[in-house]
Coordinates of C-alpha atoms in Angstrom, one line a residue:
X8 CA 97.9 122.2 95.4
X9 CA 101.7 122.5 95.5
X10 CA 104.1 124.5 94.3
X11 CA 107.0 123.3 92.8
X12 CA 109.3 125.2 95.5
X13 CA 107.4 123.0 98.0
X14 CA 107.8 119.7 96.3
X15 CA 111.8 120.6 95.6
X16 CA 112.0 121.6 99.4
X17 CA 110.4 118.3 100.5
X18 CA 112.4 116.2 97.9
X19 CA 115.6 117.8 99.7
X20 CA 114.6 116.9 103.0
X21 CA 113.4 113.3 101.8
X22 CA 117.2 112.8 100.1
X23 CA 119.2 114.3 102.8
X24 CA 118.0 114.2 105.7
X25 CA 117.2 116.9 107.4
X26 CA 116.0 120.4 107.1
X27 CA 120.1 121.7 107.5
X28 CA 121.6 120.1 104.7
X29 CA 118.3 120.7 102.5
X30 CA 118.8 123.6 103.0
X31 CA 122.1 124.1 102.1
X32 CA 121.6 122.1 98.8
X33 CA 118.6 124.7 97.6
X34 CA 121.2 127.8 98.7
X35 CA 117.7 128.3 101.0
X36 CA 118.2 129.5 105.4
X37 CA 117.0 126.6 107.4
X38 CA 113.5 128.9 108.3
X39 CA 112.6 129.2 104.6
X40 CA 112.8 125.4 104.2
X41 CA 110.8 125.2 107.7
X42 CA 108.3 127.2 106.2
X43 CA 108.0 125.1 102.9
X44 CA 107.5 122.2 104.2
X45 CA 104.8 123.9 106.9
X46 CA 103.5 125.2 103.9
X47 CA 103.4 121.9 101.6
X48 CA 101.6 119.8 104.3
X49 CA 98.6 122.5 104.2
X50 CA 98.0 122.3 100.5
X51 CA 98.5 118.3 100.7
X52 CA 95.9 118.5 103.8
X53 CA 97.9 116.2 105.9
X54 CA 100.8 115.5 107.8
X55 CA 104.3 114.9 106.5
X56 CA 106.6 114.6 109.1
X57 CA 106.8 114.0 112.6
X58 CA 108.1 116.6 114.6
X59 CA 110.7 115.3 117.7
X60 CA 113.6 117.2 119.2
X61 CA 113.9 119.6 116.2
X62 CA 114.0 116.8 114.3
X63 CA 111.5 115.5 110.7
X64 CA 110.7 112.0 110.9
X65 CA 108.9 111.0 107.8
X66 CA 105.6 109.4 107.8
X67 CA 104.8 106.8 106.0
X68 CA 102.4 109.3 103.6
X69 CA 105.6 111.6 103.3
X70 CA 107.7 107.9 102.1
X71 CA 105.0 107.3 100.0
X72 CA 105.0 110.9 98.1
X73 CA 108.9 110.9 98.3
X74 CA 109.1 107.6 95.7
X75 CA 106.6 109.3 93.5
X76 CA 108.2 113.0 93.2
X77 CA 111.7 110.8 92.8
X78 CA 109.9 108.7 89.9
X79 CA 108.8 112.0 88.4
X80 CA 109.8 114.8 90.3
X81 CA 109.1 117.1 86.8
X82 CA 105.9 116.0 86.5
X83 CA 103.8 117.7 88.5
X84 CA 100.5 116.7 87.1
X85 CA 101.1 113.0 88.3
X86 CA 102.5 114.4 91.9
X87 CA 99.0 115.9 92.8
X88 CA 97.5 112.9 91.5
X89 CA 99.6 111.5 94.0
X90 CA 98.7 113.8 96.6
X91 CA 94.8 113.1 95.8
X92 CA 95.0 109.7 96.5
X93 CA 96.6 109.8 99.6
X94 CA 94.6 112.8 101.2
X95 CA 91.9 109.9 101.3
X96 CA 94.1 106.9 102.1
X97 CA 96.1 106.0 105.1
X98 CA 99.1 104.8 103.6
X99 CA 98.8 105.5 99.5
X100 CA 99.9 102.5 97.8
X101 CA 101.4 98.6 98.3
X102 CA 103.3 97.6 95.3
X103 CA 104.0 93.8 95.5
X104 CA 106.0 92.0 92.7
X105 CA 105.2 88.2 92.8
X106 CA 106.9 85.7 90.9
X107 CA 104.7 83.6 88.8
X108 CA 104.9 80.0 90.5
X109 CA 103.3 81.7 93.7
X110 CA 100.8 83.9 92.2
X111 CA 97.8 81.6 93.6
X112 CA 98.7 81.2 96.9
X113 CA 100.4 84.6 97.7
X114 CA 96.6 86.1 96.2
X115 CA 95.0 83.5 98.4
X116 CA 97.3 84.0 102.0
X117 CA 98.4 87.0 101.3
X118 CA 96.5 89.8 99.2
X119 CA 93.0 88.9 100.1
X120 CA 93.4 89.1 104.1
X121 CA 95.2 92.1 103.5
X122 CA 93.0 93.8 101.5
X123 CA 90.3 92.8 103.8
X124 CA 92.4 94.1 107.1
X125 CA 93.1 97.0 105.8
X126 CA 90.5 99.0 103.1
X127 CA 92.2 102.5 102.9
X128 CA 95.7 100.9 100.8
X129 CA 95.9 100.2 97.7
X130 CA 97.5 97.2 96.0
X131 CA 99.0 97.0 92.9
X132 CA 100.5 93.5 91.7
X133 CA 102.9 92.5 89.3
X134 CA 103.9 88.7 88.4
X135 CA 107.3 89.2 87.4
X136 CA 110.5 87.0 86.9
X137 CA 112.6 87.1 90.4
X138 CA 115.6 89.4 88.2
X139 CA 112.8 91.8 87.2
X140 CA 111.4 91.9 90.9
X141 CA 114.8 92.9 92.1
X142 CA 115.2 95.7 89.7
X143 CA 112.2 97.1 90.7
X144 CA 113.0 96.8 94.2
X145 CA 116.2 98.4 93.7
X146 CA 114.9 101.3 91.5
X147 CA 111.8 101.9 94.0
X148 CA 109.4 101.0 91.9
X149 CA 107.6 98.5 94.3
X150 CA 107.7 98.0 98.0
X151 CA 108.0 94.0 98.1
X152 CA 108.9 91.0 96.5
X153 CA 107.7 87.7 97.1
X154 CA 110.1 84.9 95.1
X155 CA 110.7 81.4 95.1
X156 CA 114.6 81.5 95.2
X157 CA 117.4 83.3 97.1
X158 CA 119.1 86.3 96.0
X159 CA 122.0 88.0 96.4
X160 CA 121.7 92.0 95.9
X161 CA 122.9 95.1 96.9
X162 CA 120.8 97.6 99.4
X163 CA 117.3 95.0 100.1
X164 CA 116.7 92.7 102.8
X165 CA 115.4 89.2 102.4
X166 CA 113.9 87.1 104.9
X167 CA 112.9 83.4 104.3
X168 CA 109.1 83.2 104.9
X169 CA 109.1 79.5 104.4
X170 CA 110.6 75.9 102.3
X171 CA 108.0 74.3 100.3
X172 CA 108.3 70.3 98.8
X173 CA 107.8 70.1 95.3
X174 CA 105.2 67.5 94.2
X175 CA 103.7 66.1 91.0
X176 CA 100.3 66.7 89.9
X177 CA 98.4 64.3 87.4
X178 CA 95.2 63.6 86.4
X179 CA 93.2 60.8 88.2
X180 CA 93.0 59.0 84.3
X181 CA 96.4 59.0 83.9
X182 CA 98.0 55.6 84.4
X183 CA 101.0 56.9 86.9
X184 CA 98.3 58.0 89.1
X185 CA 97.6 54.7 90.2
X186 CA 101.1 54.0 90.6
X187 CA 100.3 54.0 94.2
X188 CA 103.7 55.5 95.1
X189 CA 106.2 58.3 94.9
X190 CA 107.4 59.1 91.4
X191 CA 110.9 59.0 90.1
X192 CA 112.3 61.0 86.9
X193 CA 112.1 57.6 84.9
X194 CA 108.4 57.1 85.7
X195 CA 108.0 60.6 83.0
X196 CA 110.6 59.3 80.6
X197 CA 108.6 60.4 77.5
X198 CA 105.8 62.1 79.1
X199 CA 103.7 65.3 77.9
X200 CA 104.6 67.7 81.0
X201 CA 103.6 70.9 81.7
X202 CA 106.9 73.1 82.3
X203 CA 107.3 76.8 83.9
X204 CA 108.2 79.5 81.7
X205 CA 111.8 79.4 80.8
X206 CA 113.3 81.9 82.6
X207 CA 111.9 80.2 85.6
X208 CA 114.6 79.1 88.3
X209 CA 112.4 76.2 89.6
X210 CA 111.8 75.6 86.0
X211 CA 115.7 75.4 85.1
X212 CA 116.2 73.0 88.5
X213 CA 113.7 70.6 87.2
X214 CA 115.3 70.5 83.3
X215 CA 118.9 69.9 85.5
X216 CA 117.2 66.7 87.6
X217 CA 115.4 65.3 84.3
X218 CA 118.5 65.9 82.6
X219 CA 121.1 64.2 85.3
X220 CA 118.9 61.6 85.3
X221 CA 119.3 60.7 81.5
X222 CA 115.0 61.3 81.1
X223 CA 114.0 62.7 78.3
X224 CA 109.7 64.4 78.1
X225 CA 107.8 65.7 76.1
X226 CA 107.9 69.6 77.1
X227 CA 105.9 71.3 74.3
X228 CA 103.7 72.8 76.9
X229 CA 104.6 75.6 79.1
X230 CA 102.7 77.4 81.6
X231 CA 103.2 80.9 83.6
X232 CA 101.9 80.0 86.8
X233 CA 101.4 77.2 88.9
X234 CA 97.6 77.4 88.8
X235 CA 97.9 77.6 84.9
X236 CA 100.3 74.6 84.8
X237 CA 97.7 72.6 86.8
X238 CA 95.1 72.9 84.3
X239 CA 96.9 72.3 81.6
X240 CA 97.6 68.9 82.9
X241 CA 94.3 68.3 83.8
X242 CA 93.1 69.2 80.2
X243 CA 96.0 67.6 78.2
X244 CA 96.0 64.8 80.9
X245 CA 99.9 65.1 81.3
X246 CA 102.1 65.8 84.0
X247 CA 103.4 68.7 86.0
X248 CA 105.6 69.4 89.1
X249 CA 105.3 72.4 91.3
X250 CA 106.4 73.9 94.4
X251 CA 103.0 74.1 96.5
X252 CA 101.7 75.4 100.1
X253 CA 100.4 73.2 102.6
X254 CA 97.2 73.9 101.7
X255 CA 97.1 73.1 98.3
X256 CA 94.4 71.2 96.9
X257 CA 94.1 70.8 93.1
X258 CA 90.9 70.5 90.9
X259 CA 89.1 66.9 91.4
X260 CA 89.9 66.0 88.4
X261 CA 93.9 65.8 89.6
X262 CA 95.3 64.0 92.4
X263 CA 99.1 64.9 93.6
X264 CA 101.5 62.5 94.6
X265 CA 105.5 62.9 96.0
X266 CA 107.9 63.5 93.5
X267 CA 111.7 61.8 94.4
X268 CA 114.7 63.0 95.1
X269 CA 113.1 66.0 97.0
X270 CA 113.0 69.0 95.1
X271 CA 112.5 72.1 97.5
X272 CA 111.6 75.4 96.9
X273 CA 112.2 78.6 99.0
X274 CA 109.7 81.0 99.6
X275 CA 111.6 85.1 100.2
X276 CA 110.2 88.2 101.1
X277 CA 112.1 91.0 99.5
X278 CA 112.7 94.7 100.7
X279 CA 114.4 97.8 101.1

């Protein structure tokens, strides 16, 4: 297992670098931090860097073990825990944070082919709020975000992955479903609808619309998720709007129809 001379050697490297100026922060000759590192990678049992030109290139096990030991770089116990788990992996663990809205679909397009493609990584998820995504993307504590709204931050990339058009989803028994067109904030004036959690940015954009428009519902039901909000509706036969995929298809017992004015929602990818 390692030492903690190794692990301190390899944090160096990881925060500065290169083997020059690790050394120089441990007070170490460049050959002793050489020989750490040589020496790290045989207790770990596989490779850490790439070698090119006299140069380390980290691999992605080596980025993987470098987020842990800077998580907990005293505690050693959960570093070869660490190292236990990736001696039998190929690249450790994929930390996604995944605000609540697309929980359904990202699991559905996203985490199940994945999983499926690629057997040897783990996954973790969390369903966080977008402002609690970006802190943990900003403090290394996942790899990627998936939101429904644009950010502006500091040090992480986002890339729209696509826009998708809010509809409304009711129950086949309720009497706006045979309205037989799109509906307007009016047609809810006084309806039981399902709402997103408050701190919900799709959830404050619909309160705005409702509220421009001078409608006032009945919003004593609140759901997390957009799966979640569905079936509340279907069982409290009331009303909800939500940002949805292509392919989404609701329970029979619903039927979705197009919500005016458009309400659109972005789906980001967000990374270091």
């Amino acid at each position: 297992m390692p030492t903690v001379r190794q692990i301190e050697a390899f944090h160096a490297v990881m925060t500065t670098g290169g083997v020059t100026k690790a050394a120089s922060s441990l007070g170490l000759g460049q050959p002793a931090v050489s020989r750490l590192i040589a020496d790290l990678e045989n207790a770990v049992g596989f490779p850490l860097f790439q070698r090119a030109a006299r140069t380390l290139i980290p691999t992605p096990k080596a980025r993987e073990l470098s987020r842990e030991v800077e998580r907990s770089f005293l505690g050693m116990d959960h570093i070869r825990s660490t190292v236990r788990r990736l001696a039998t992996s190929n690249l450790g663990t994929l930390r996604l944070a995944i605000v609540p809205s697309l929980v359904s679909d990202v699991m559905q397009d996203l985490v199940g082919p994945f999983a499926k493609a690629n057997p040897d990584i783990a996954l973790a998820v969390e369903v966080l709020a977008t402002i609690e995504a970006v802190e943990r993307l900003e403090s290394v504590n996942c790899d990627i975000g998936i939101t429904n709204e644009q950010v502006q931050t500091n040090g992480l990339n986002a890339e729209l992955i696509s826009t998708r058009v809010a509809v409304a989803v009711v129950p086949h028994k309720h009497p706006l479903a045979g309205l037989g067109r799109a509906l307007r904030p009016k047609d809810l004036s006084g309806e039981r609808f399902i709402s997103f959690m408050p701190n919900a940015e799709f959830r404050r954009r619909i309160d705005k619309m409702f509220a421009d428009a001078g409608v006032e519902r009945d919003l004593r039901y609140e759901a997390r998720t957009t799966a979640a909000a569905c079936e509340m509706a279907s069982v409290l036969n009331a009303i909800t709007i939500v940002p949805v995929a292509s392919s989404f298809g609701p329970a029979p017992s619903l039927c979705v129809l197009p919500f005016h004015p458009v309400l659109s929602s972005d789906v980001v990818l967000l990374k270091q």
